[in-house]
Every structure is written in C-alpha cells, then in structure tokens.
Short mmCIF file of C-alpha atoms in Angstrom, two decimals:
data_model
loop_
_atom_site.label_atom_id
_atom_site.label_comp_id
_atom_site.label_asym_id
_atom_site.label_seq_id
_atom_site.Cartn_x
_atom_site.Cartn_y
_atom_site.Cartn_z
CA MET A 1070 0.00 0.00 0.00
CA ILE A 1071 1.35 3.43 -0.98
CA SER A 1072 1.16 5.89 1.90
CA LYS A 1073 -0.41 9.29 1.28
CA PRO A 1074 0.06 12.32 3.51
CA VAL A 1075 -2.91 13.97 5.16
CA SER A 1076 -4.54 16.84 3.28
CA HIS A 1077 -3.62 20.32 4.33
CA ASN A 1078 -7.36 20.87 4.90
CA GLU A 1079 -7.09 18.58 7.91
CA ARG A 1080 -4.51 20.78 9.59
CA LEU A 1081 -5.48 22.67 12.71
CA VAL A 1082 -5.38 26.34 11.73
CA SER A 1083 -4.81 27.33 15.35
CA LEU A 1084 -1.54 25.38 15.37
CA ASP A 1085 -0.43 27.10 12.17
CA ILE A 1086 -1.13 30.47 13.81
CA ILE A 1087 0.87 29.54 16.92
CA ARG A 1088 3.68 28.24 14.70
CA GLY A 1089 3.66 31.52 12.77
CA PHE A 1090 3.76 33.40 16.08
CA ALA A 1091 6.80 31.32 17.09
CA LEU A 1092 8.57 32.27 13.84
CA PHE A 1093 7.79 35.92 14.56
CA GLY A 1094 9.76 35.69 17.80
CA ILE A 1095 12.50 33.50 16.35
CA ILE A 1096 13.53 36.11 13.79
CA PHE A 1097 14.17 38.60 16.62
CA VAL A 1098 16.06 35.99 18.65
CA ASN A 1099 18.29 35.24 15.66
CA MET A 1100 18.94 38.76 14.39
CA PRO A 1101 21.65 39.53 17.01
CA LEU A 1102 23.27 36.18 16.14
CA PHE A 1103 23.32 37.04 12.44
CA GLN A 1104 25.07 40.31 13.29
CA SER A 1105 28.02 39.11 15.34
CA PRO A 1106 30.13 36.11 16.47
CA GLN A 1107 27.77 35.51 19.39
CA LEU A 1108 28.70 31.82 19.55
CA VAL A 1109 32.32 32.76 20.22
CA ALA A 1110 31.15 35.26 22.84
CA ASP A 1111 29.04 32.57 24.54
CA LEU A 1112 31.74 29.90 24.42
CA TYR A 1113 34.29 32.19 26.05
CA MET A 1114 31.89 34.27 28.20
CA ILE A 1115 32.84 37.50 26.42
CA SER A 1116 30.41 40.42 26.78
CA GLN A 1117 29.84 42.42 23.63
CA PRO A 1118 29.72 46.22 24.07
CA LEU A 1119 26.33 47.82 23.39
CA VAL A 1120 25.21 51.41 23.04
CA GLU A 1121 22.70 52.65 25.64
CA THR A 1122 19.64 52.12 23.42
CA ASP A 1123 20.72 48.59 22.54
CA LYS A 1124 21.17 47.76 26.23
CA TRP A 1125 17.46 48.33 26.80
CA ILE A 1126 16.62 46.33 23.68
CA ARG A 1127 18.76 43.51 25.10
CA VAL A 1128 16.76 43.67 28.35
CA PHE A 1129 13.51 43.48 26.35
CA LEU A 1130 14.76 40.53 24.29
CA ASP A 1131 15.93 38.60 27.36
CA VAL A 1132 12.69 39.18 29.25
CA PHE A 1133 10.13 38.59 26.50
CA ILE A 1134 11.80 36.90 23.50
CA GLU A 1135 14.97 34.88 24.21
CA ASN A 1136 14.34 31.11 24.62
CA LYS A 1137 10.55 31.60 24.68
CA PHE A 1138 9.79 31.18 20.99
CA PHE A 1139 12.12 28.26 20.40
CA SER A 1140 10.34 26.58 23.32
CA ILE A 1141 7.00 27.18 21.56
CA PHE A 1142 8.45 25.78 18.33
CA SER A 1143 9.70 22.70 20.21
CA PHE A 1144 6.32 22.23 21.88
CA LEU A 1145 4.62 22.31 18.47
CA PHE A 1146 7.09 19.75 17.14
CA GLY A 1147 6.05 17.32 19.88
CA LEU A 1148 2.37 18.00 19.26
CA GLY A 1149 2.84 17.64 15.51
CA PHE A 1150 4.62 14.33 16.12
CA TYR A 1151 1.54 12.99 17.92
CA ILE A 1152 -0.84 14.23 15.22
CA PHE A 1153 1.27 12.69 12.43
CA MET A 1154 1.69 9.33 14.17
CA ASN A 1155 -1.92 9.11 15.32
CA ARG A 1156 -3.38 9.85 11.89
CA ALA A 1157 -0.98 7.47 10.14
CA GLN A 1158 -1.80 4.73 12.66
CA LYS A 1159 -5.55 5.17 12.20
CA LYS A 1160 -5.10 4.81 8.44
CA GLY A 1161 -3.16 1.57 8.88
CA LYS A 1162 0.15 2.96 7.66
CA ARG A 1163 3.63 2.02 8.81
CA PHE A 1164 3.74 5.06 11.01
CA TYR A 1165 7.07 4.30 12.69
CA VAL A 1166 8.79 3.76 9.34
CA LEU A 1167 7.26 6.95 7.94
CA TYR A 1168 8.34 9.03 10.89
CA VAL A 1169 11.88 7.66 10.94
CA ARG A 1170 12.14 8.61 7.28
CA ARG A 1171 10.68 12.03 8.07
CA LEU A 1172 13.25 12.60 10.83
CA THR A 1173 16.10 11.43 8.61
CA ILE A 1174 15.20 13.97 5.92
CA LEU A 1175 14.90 16.68 8.57
CA ALA A 1176 18.35 15.75 9.91
CA LEU A 1177 19.80 16.16 6.40
CA PHE A 1178 18.15 19.59 6.07
CA GLY A 1179 19.56 20.52 9.46
CA PHE A 1180 23.08 19.31 8.77
CA MET A 1181 23.26 21.23 5.49
CA HIS A 1182 21.84 24.32 7.17
CA LEU A 1183 24.38 24.03 9.98
CA VAL A 1184 27.43 23.43 7.78
CA PHE A 1185 26.74 25.64 4.78
CA LEU A 1186 24.71 28.53 6.20
CA TRP A 1187 24.64 29.15 9.95
CA TYR A 1188 25.59 27.69 13.31
CA GLY A 1189 22.22 28.48 14.94
CA ASP A 1190 20.43 25.53 13.32
CA ILE A 1191 17.70 23.77 15.33
CA LEU A 1192 16.61 21.24 12.69
CA LEU A 1193 19.38 18.68 13.30
CA ASN A 1194 18.80 19.00 17.02
CA TYR A 1195 15.05 18.44 16.56
CA ALA A 1196 15.55 15.45 14.28
CA LEU A 1197 17.90 13.66 16.69
CA ALA A 1198 15.71 14.44 19.70
CA GLY A 1199 12.75 13.24 17.62
CA PHE A 1200 14.26 9.75 17.47
CA LEU A 1201 14.19 9.71 21.28
CA LEU A 1202 10.58 10.92 21.23
CA LEU A 1203 9.59 7.76 19.33
CA LEU A 1204 10.22 5.82 22.54
CA PHE A 1205 7.33 7.62 24.25
CA TYR A 1206 4.58 7.48 21.63
CA ASN A 1207 2.85 4.45 23.17
CA ARG A 1208 3.29 5.61 26.76
CA GLN A 1209 0.23 6.72 28.71
CA SER A 1210 -0.26 10.44 29.27
CA LYS A 1211 0.11 9.93 33.05
CA THR A 1212 3.53 8.36 32.52
CA ILE A 1213 4.63 11.26 30.34
CA LEU A 1214 3.37 13.76 32.93
CA ARG A 1215 5.38 12.06 35.69
CA LEU A 1216 8.44 12.14 33.47
CA LEU A 1217 7.90 15.85 32.80
CA VAL A 1218 7.71 16.58 36.53
CA LEU A 1219 10.92 14.60 37.12
CA PHE A 1220 12.53 16.35 34.15
CA THR A 1221 11.53 19.77 35.53
CA VAL A 1222 12.98 19.08 38.98
CA ALA A 1223 16.24 17.77 37.52
CA PHE A 1224 16.46 20.71 35.09
CA ILE A 1225 15.98 23.34 37.81
CA PHE A 1226 18.38 21.51 40.14
CA LEU A 1227 21.16 21.43 37.53
CA LEU A 1228 20.71 25.11 36.71
CA SER A 1229 20.63 26.05 40.40
CA LEU A 1230 24.06 24.48 40.94
CA ASN A 1231 25.50 27.65 39.41
CA PHE A 1232 24.32 29.61 42.46
CA PHE A 1233 26.17 27.37 44.93
CA SER A 1234 29.57 28.29 43.55
CA SER A 1235 31.11 31.37 45.08
CA PRO A 1236 31.30 34.46 42.82
CA GLU A 1237 35.09 34.40 43.29
CA GLU A 1238 35.40 30.83 41.94
CA LEU A 1239 33.11 31.61 39.02
CA THR A 1240 35.07 34.79 38.28
CA ILE A 1241 38.33 32.84 38.05
CA GLU A 1242 36.76 30.25 35.70
CA ILE A 1243 35.27 32.95 33.50
CA GLN A 1244 38.57 34.85 33.38
CA GLN A 1245 40.31 31.68 32.20
CA LEU A 1246 37.73 31.23 29.47
CA GLN A 1247 38.08 34.83 28.38
CA ALA A 1248 41.85 34.47 28.23
CA GLU A 1249 41.45 31.42 25.98
CA GLY A 1250 39.09 33.36 23.76
CA ALA A 1251 41.34 36.38 23.34
CA GLY A 1252 41.46 37.29 19.66
CA LYS A 1253 38.73 34.80 18.71
CA MET A 1254 36.13 37.52 18.15
CA GLU A 1255 38.40 39.48 15.79
CA GLU A 1256 39.29 36.28 13.93
CA ALA A 1257 35.63 35.43 13.42
CA ILE A 1258 34.81 38.91 12.13
CA ASP A 1259 37.74 38.74 9.71
CA TYR A 1260 36.54 35.42 8.22
CA TYR A 1261 32.94 36.61 7.94
CA GLN A 1262 33.90 39.87 6.26
CA ASN A 1263 36.96 39.14 4.17
CA LYS A 1264 37.34 35.46 3.27
CA SER A 1265 35.98 33.43 0.37
CA TYR A 1266 32.94 31.23 0.86
CA LEU A 1267 35.06 28.02 1.04
CA GLU A 1268 37.44 29.58 3.58
CA TRP A 1269 34.42 30.79 5.55
CA VAL A 1270 32.82 27.31 5.58
CA SER A 1271 36.12 25.71 6.59
CA TYR A 1272 36.57 28.18 9.45
CA ARG A 1273 32.97 27.69 10.58
CA PHE A 1274 33.23 23.91 10.55
CA ILE A 1275 36.12 23.94 13.02
CA ASN A 1276 35.04 26.86 15.21
CA GLU A 1277 31.26 26.65 15.05
CA VAL A 1278 29.97 23.34 13.70
CA ILE A 1279 32.13 21.08 15.89
CA PRO A 1280 31.27 22.93 19.16
CA ILE A 1281 27.57 22.78 18.23
CA LEU A 1282 27.79 19.03 17.52
CA MET A 1283 29.60 18.47 20.82
CA ASN A 1284 26.79 20.29 22.65
CA LEU A 1285 24.04 18.26 20.96
CA PRO A 1286 23.44 15.83 23.87
CA PHE A 1287 22.48 18.72 26.16
CA SER A 1288 20.51 20.69 23.56
CA MET A 1289 18.68 17.50 22.53
CA LEU A 1290 17.51 16.97 26.10
CA THR A 1291 16.16 20.51 26.41
CA ALA A 1292 14.31 20.09 23.10
CA LEU A 1293 13.00 16.67 24.18
CA TYR A 1294 11.49 18.27 27.29
CA MET A 1295 9.23 20.52 25.21
CA PHE A 1296 8.59 17.67 22.75
CA LEU A 1297 7.23 15.58 25.61
CA LEU A 1298 5.05 18.45 26.75
CA GLY A 1299 3.62 18.74 23.22
CA LEU A 1300 3.10 14.97 23.09
CA TYR A 1301 1.28 15.10 26.43
CA VAL A 1302 -1.03 17.88 25.20
CA GLY A 1303 -1.71 15.85 22.05
CA LYS A 1304 -2.53 12.68 23.95
CA ARG A 1305 -4.88 14.60 26.27
CA HIS A 1306 -6.50 16.34 23.24
CA ILE A 1307 -6.17 19.61 25.14
CA ILE A 1308 -6.15 21.77 22.01
CA SER A 1309 -8.46 19.76 19.75
CA GLU A 1310 -11.01 19.52 22.60
CA PHE A 1311 -10.21 22.87 24.18
CA HIS A 1312 -13.56 23.50 25.87
CA SER A 1313 -13.25 20.25 27.82
CA HIS A 1314 -9.87 21.36 29.16
CA LYS A 1315 -10.51 25.09 29.48
CA HIS A 1316 -10.03 25.13 33.26
CA LEU A 1317 -6.73 23.24 33.00
CA VAL A 1318 -5.42 25.73 30.43
CA LYS A 1319 -6.57 28.59 32.67
CA ARG A 1320 -4.57 27.14 35.59
CA VAL A 1321 -1.54 26.86 33.31
CA TRP A 1322 -2.06 30.49 32.25
CA TRP A 1323 -2.12 31.76 35.83
CA GLY A 1324 0.67 29.47 37.01
CA SER A 1325 3.02 30.39 34.16
CA LEU A 1326 2.26 34.11 34.62
CA LEU A 1327 2.95 34.03 38.36
CA CYS A 1328 6.19 32.11 37.80
CA SER A 1329 7.32 34.42 35.01
CA ILE A 1330 6.94 37.67 36.96
CA PRO A 1331 9.70 37.10 39.58
CA ILE A 1332 11.97 35.48 36.97
CA SER A 1333 11.54 38.46 34.63
CA ILE A 1334 12.22 40.88 37.48
CA SER A 1335 15.42 38.96 38.26
CA ILE A 1336 16.54 39.31 34.63
CA VAL A 1337 16.01 43.09 34.74
CA VAL A 1338 17.79 43.36 38.12
CA LEU A 1339 20.80 41.46 36.76
CA HIS A 1340 20.91 43.63 33.66
CA LEU A 1341 20.88 46.77 35.80
CA ASP A 1342 23.67 45.44 38.06
CA VAL A 1343 21.62 46.07 41.18
CA PHE A 1344 23.69 43.38 42.85
CA ASN A 1345 27.35 43.12 42.00
CA PHE A 1346 28.24 39.54 41.09
CA GLY A 1347 31.17 40.59 38.93
CA LEU A 1348 31.85 38.39 35.94
CA ALA A 1349 29.44 35.76 37.35
CA ASN A 1350 26.56 38.16 36.62
CA GLU A 1351 26.41 36.97 32.98
CA LEU A 1352 26.21 33.32 34.05
CA PHE A 1353 23.36 34.00 36.50
CA LEU A 1354 21.58 35.97 33.79
CA GLN A 1355 21.77 33.00 31.40
CA VAL A 1356 20.21 30.75 34.05
CA PHE A 1357 17.19 33.02 34.57
CA VAL A 1358 16.72 33.55 30.82
CA THR A 1359 16.76 29.78 30.32
CA VAL A 1360 14.17 29.14 33.04
CA SER A 1361 11.96 31.95 31.75
CA GLY A 1362 11.94 30.23 28.37
CA LEU A 1363 9.74 27.51 29.87
CA SER A 1364 7.42 29.62 32.00
CA LEU A 1365 6.78 32.45 29.55
CA SER A 1366 6.40 30.12 26.54
CA LEU A 1367 3.56 28.35 28.40
CA PHE A 1368 2.01 31.74 29.15
CA TYR A 1369 2.19 32.70 25.46
CA ILE A 1370 0.73 29.37 24.27
CA SER A 1371 -2.15 29.39 26.76
CA SER A 1372 -2.88 33.08 25.99
CA LEU A 1373 -3.07 32.35 22.27
CA LEU A 1374 -5.36 29.38 22.85
CA PHE A 1375 -7.82 31.61 24.71
CA LEU A 1376 -7.59 34.37 22.09
CA LEU A 1377 -8.20 31.88 19.28
CA GLN A 1378 -11.56 30.93 20.79
CA LYS A 1379 -12.80 34.38 19.73
CA GLU A 1380 -13.76 35.08 16.12
CA LYS A 1381 -12.29 38.59 16.23
CA TRP A 1382 -8.86 37.36 17.27
CA ARG A 1383 -8.93 34.45 14.83
CA LYS A 1384 -9.32 36.98 12.00
CA ILE A 1385 -6.60 39.27 13.36
CA LEU A 1386 -4.11 36.43 13.84
CA HIS A 1387 -5.04 34.45 10.73
CA PRO A 1388 -2.20 35.89 8.55
CA LEU A 1389 0.24 34.09 10.86
CA SER A 1390 -1.22 30.79 9.66
CA TYR A 1391 0.25 31.33 6.17
CA ILE A 1392 3.81 31.57 7.44
CA GLY A 1393 3.08 28.78 9.93
CA ARG A 1394 2.05 26.39 7.16
CA MET A 1395 5.43 27.00 5.51
CA ALA A 1396 7.46 27.01 8.73
CA LEU A 1397 10.44 25.03 7.40
CA THR A 1398 10.78 27.17 4.27
CA ASN A 1399 10.41 30.42 6.20
CA TYR A 1400 12.84 29.35 8.92
CA ILE A 1401 15.55 28.69 6.31
CA LEU A 1402 14.63 31.91 4.47
CA GLN A 1403 15.20 33.90 7.66
CA THR A 1404 18.72 32.49 7.83
CA ILE A 1405 19.46 33.26 4.17
CA ILE A 1406 18.19 36.83 4.57
CA GLY A 1407 19.91 37.46 7.91
CA VAL A 1408 23.29 35.99 6.97
CA GLY A 1409 23.05 37.57 3.52
CA ILE A 1410 22.44 41.07 4.87
CA PHE A 1411 25.04 41.16 7.64
CA THR A 1412 27.75 39.11 5.96
CA GLY A 1413 27.10 40.14 2.38
CA PHE A 1414 27.06 43.88 3.13
CA GLY A 1415 30.03 43.85 5.51
CA LEU A 1416 27.95 44.63 8.61
CA PHE A 1417 28.98 41.52 10.53
CA GLY A 1418 30.64 42.31 13.84
CA GLU A 1419 28.96 45.67 14.26
CA VAL A 1420 26.23 44.93 16.78
CA HIS A 1421 23.22 47.20 16.37
CA LEU A 1422 20.26 45.48 18.02
CA GLY A 1423 17.95 48.29 16.92
CA LEU A 1424 18.88 47.65 13.29
CA GLY A 1425 18.15 43.94 13.74
CA ILE A 1426 14.70 44.74 15.15
CA ILE A 1427 13.93 47.05 12.22
CA ILE A 1428 15.05 44.43 9.68
CA GLY A 1429 12.94 41.79 11.43
CA LEU A 1430 9.88 44.04 11.37
CA ILE A 1431 10.38 44.51 7.61
CA VAL A 1432 11.24 40.91 6.72
CA PHE A 1433 8.46 39.16 8.65
CA PRO A 1434 5.49 40.86 6.90
CA ILE A 1435 7.21 40.17 3.56
CA GLN A 1436 7.40 36.50 4.54
CA ILE A 1437 3.70 36.50 5.38
CA LEU A 1438 2.88 38.02 1.97
CA PHE A 1439 5.20 35.57 0.19
CA SER A 1440 3.58 32.62 2.03
CA TYR A 1441 0.07 33.88 1.26
CA LEU A 1442 0.80 34.26 -2.45
CA TRP A 1443 2.58 30.90 -2.64
CA LEU A 1444 -0.28 29.06 -0.92
CA LYS A 1445 -2.78 30.55 -3.35
CA TYR A 1446 -1.29 28.27 -6.01
CA PHE A 1447 0.44 25.46 -4.12
CA LYS A 1448 -0.50 23.07 -1.34
CA TYR A 1449 2.81 23.20 0.48
CA GLY A 1450 5.89 25.35 0.77
CA PRO A 1451 8.83 24.32 -1.48
CA LEU A 1452 10.88 22.71 1.30
CA GLU A 1453 7.75 21.19 2.85
CA TRP A 1454 6.98 19.61 -0.52
CA ILE A 1455 10.47 18.07 -0.72
CA TRP A 1456 10.14 16.86 2.86
CA ARG A 1457 6.75 15.25 2.24
CA SER A 1458 7.78 13.68 -1.05
CA ALA A 1459 10.88 12.13 0.52
CA THR A 1460 8.88 10.93 3.53
CA TYR A 1461 6.23 9.16 1.46
CA GLY A 1462 8.62 7.90 -1.20
CA GLU A 1463 6.94 9.55 -4.17
CA PHE A 1464 6.42 13.04 -5.58
CA GLN A 1465 3.41 14.67 -3.98
CA SER A 1466 0.89 16.78 -5.86
CA LEU A 1467 2.03 20.38 -5.34
CA LYS A 1468 -0.36 22.60 -7.30
CA LEU A 1469 -3.79 23.33 -5.95
#
C-alpha cells in the first residue's frame, strides 16, 4: 500500500497560527546572532559592548523573547509528532517507518543548514531528539506527565548548581575562558567579512559546527522536554477539545504568569547590576533567561489558545497561519536573509540590536505576503513539498 500524507485541509489552523507566532519571535532571537560572532562570545563568556539604546533592547529581548519562541516551536514539534503518528496509525500505515524517514530527511536539512549557512540551526537537534521521542509514543499520558515533573525538577536543580559556587570561583573560571578566547572575536569577524565562501565554511566547521555538535546531547535533552510536553497535550487532546480542558489551560495560564513575573524581574535586576556579582553576573543571567523560556512560553501558548476561541482574534491572527504552514521554508529563508544582509554587506561584527529589530519588522510581513501568495497556487511550501515527497517515497501533488 502506498502511503499518502494527510490533506492540508485537515490541519489545525490554530496550530499554524501559533507556529507563525513562534517564527515571529525567532527572527528577533536570531537577528543579534546574524550580526556578530555571538557563539564565540558565549563559548568564552565575552560580553559584547552595546550602546545605551541597545542595552534596553537587550533587556527586552531577554525578558520577552529569548528562549521563549524556540520553546514554543519545540512544543509544536512534539504535538505535531503525535498528530502525524496518530493519523498514520488510524489509516493503517507504517507510522514508525514513515516518521523515521521524516526525521532522517529533517536531519539532512539541518546538517546542510548548519554546515553551509549558519551555526544556529535547530533542525538537526530536533531530528535527533525526535528519534528519542519515538520511545514515548505508546506511553500513557500519566507516565509522560510524571516524566515531565521529574525532568523539571532535575532541570531546575542542575541550573541552580550555578548559584552554589562562590562568585570568586566563578570569576576565576570565566577569566580563564576569556583568556582562551582572546582574539577569537576578531578572527571570526575577519573570516565573515573578508574570506571566500570556502574559507568561511572551513573556518565555521572547526570553530562553530564542531562545538555545536559536541553540545548536541544537552541541547537534545532541552528540546526533548518541550517535545514531551507537546506529546502530552496531544494525547490529552487539550487543544483539539479545548472547551473540555478550558479550566486546566486557565490554571496553566495563571501558574506560568505568576512564575514568570519574579523570573523576569530577576533578569532586569541582573541587567541593571543592582547586585554586583562581577563576571558571574552573565552566568546568573543566562540561568534566569533559560528558566523563563519555559514559564513564559507556556504563558504565550495558553494566551493564544484563549484568544483563538474568539472570532475577532482568529481573524486578526489568521495571517500568521500562512507563514506557519510554511514554517520550514520560512525558517531557512530567515537564515538566508539574515546571513546575507550582515555578511554580504560587511555589517557583521557591528552589533546594532535596533537595526536587527527594524530588519525583522520589515522581513516578517514580507514572509507572510510571500507565504500567502505561494499558498494561493500550491498546497505546500517548497521545502515542505520536498520533505513530504521524501517521507512518502513519491512526488506529492504540489499545485492546488
């Protein structure tokens, strides 16, 4: 029996809107990374100088944007996994085989994206974590919930270990890292601005790709956490049967809001240097930004679910569904545009967060328009079509 993918008419429009909303945030998360060797700065704990206006933009990004939208994207991946597997199983298809093939193609997309375009790829990470997610498809929702609770406790415990080290010890470790990274920022800027494409790729493979691959076990686990949350929501039919779970979503909304407020205040306090932790300040800041990625992403998701129950808000937010239906294509396009602008025009290394925000506000509406026009004539985005065709082993009908 030849497997056929589900029709796009069966897709939940609300999920496409939330996915489009996630891409809206992701472009602003990634813009500062397109502008400068942020990976080098992170690896060696080097703070990049910012003008006064950009400092406040950085505060805004850390409080409301950073880590939140990738968490939403990861959540949707887990939920999409359940929807794909469940529908394929009901239709009597070899759903495990199909999904393994789907993940393999995604891993190839991710590897090419990572090596030939940009170090900030999430696709390879998602694909590898997706193989682990297969182990949990047949588990009961209660089992997944217990695992999520255990995961949360372990996650917070590991992050909190940073606070048990004395600021003096952390300062010494950070100083050692910074000494190792001396000259690395200038080297990166030189390769991005002045070298040929092959020299640039070669430099990136050693200094960016290898460190990213070495960090995959940790980044896979953080992605898997949100995957499991999405799988749990899918198994409980919380979104597809929203009115039956309205009170649960309301509790999540309040709980995530109340958790996010003190965490967000802590981020602002650290940015303003209210307490002097020296060089350890940056490390503590990263911890709070990471934790806020979970709490505030749940607040955003639950808020959108409530808004989407109202006809007025469904109409207002509907344009996001176009970009959400072509999420893979638009994610890669954001990289091509971002890297192209800052590397191609010699702006790399000159951090102007305000410029990145302006570019994002221009690019995203263009992506919505492009997606709308494309979907007037085609069923899927170009990369989505390749992905589907490879998954099902035959060319899929593309034109409407």
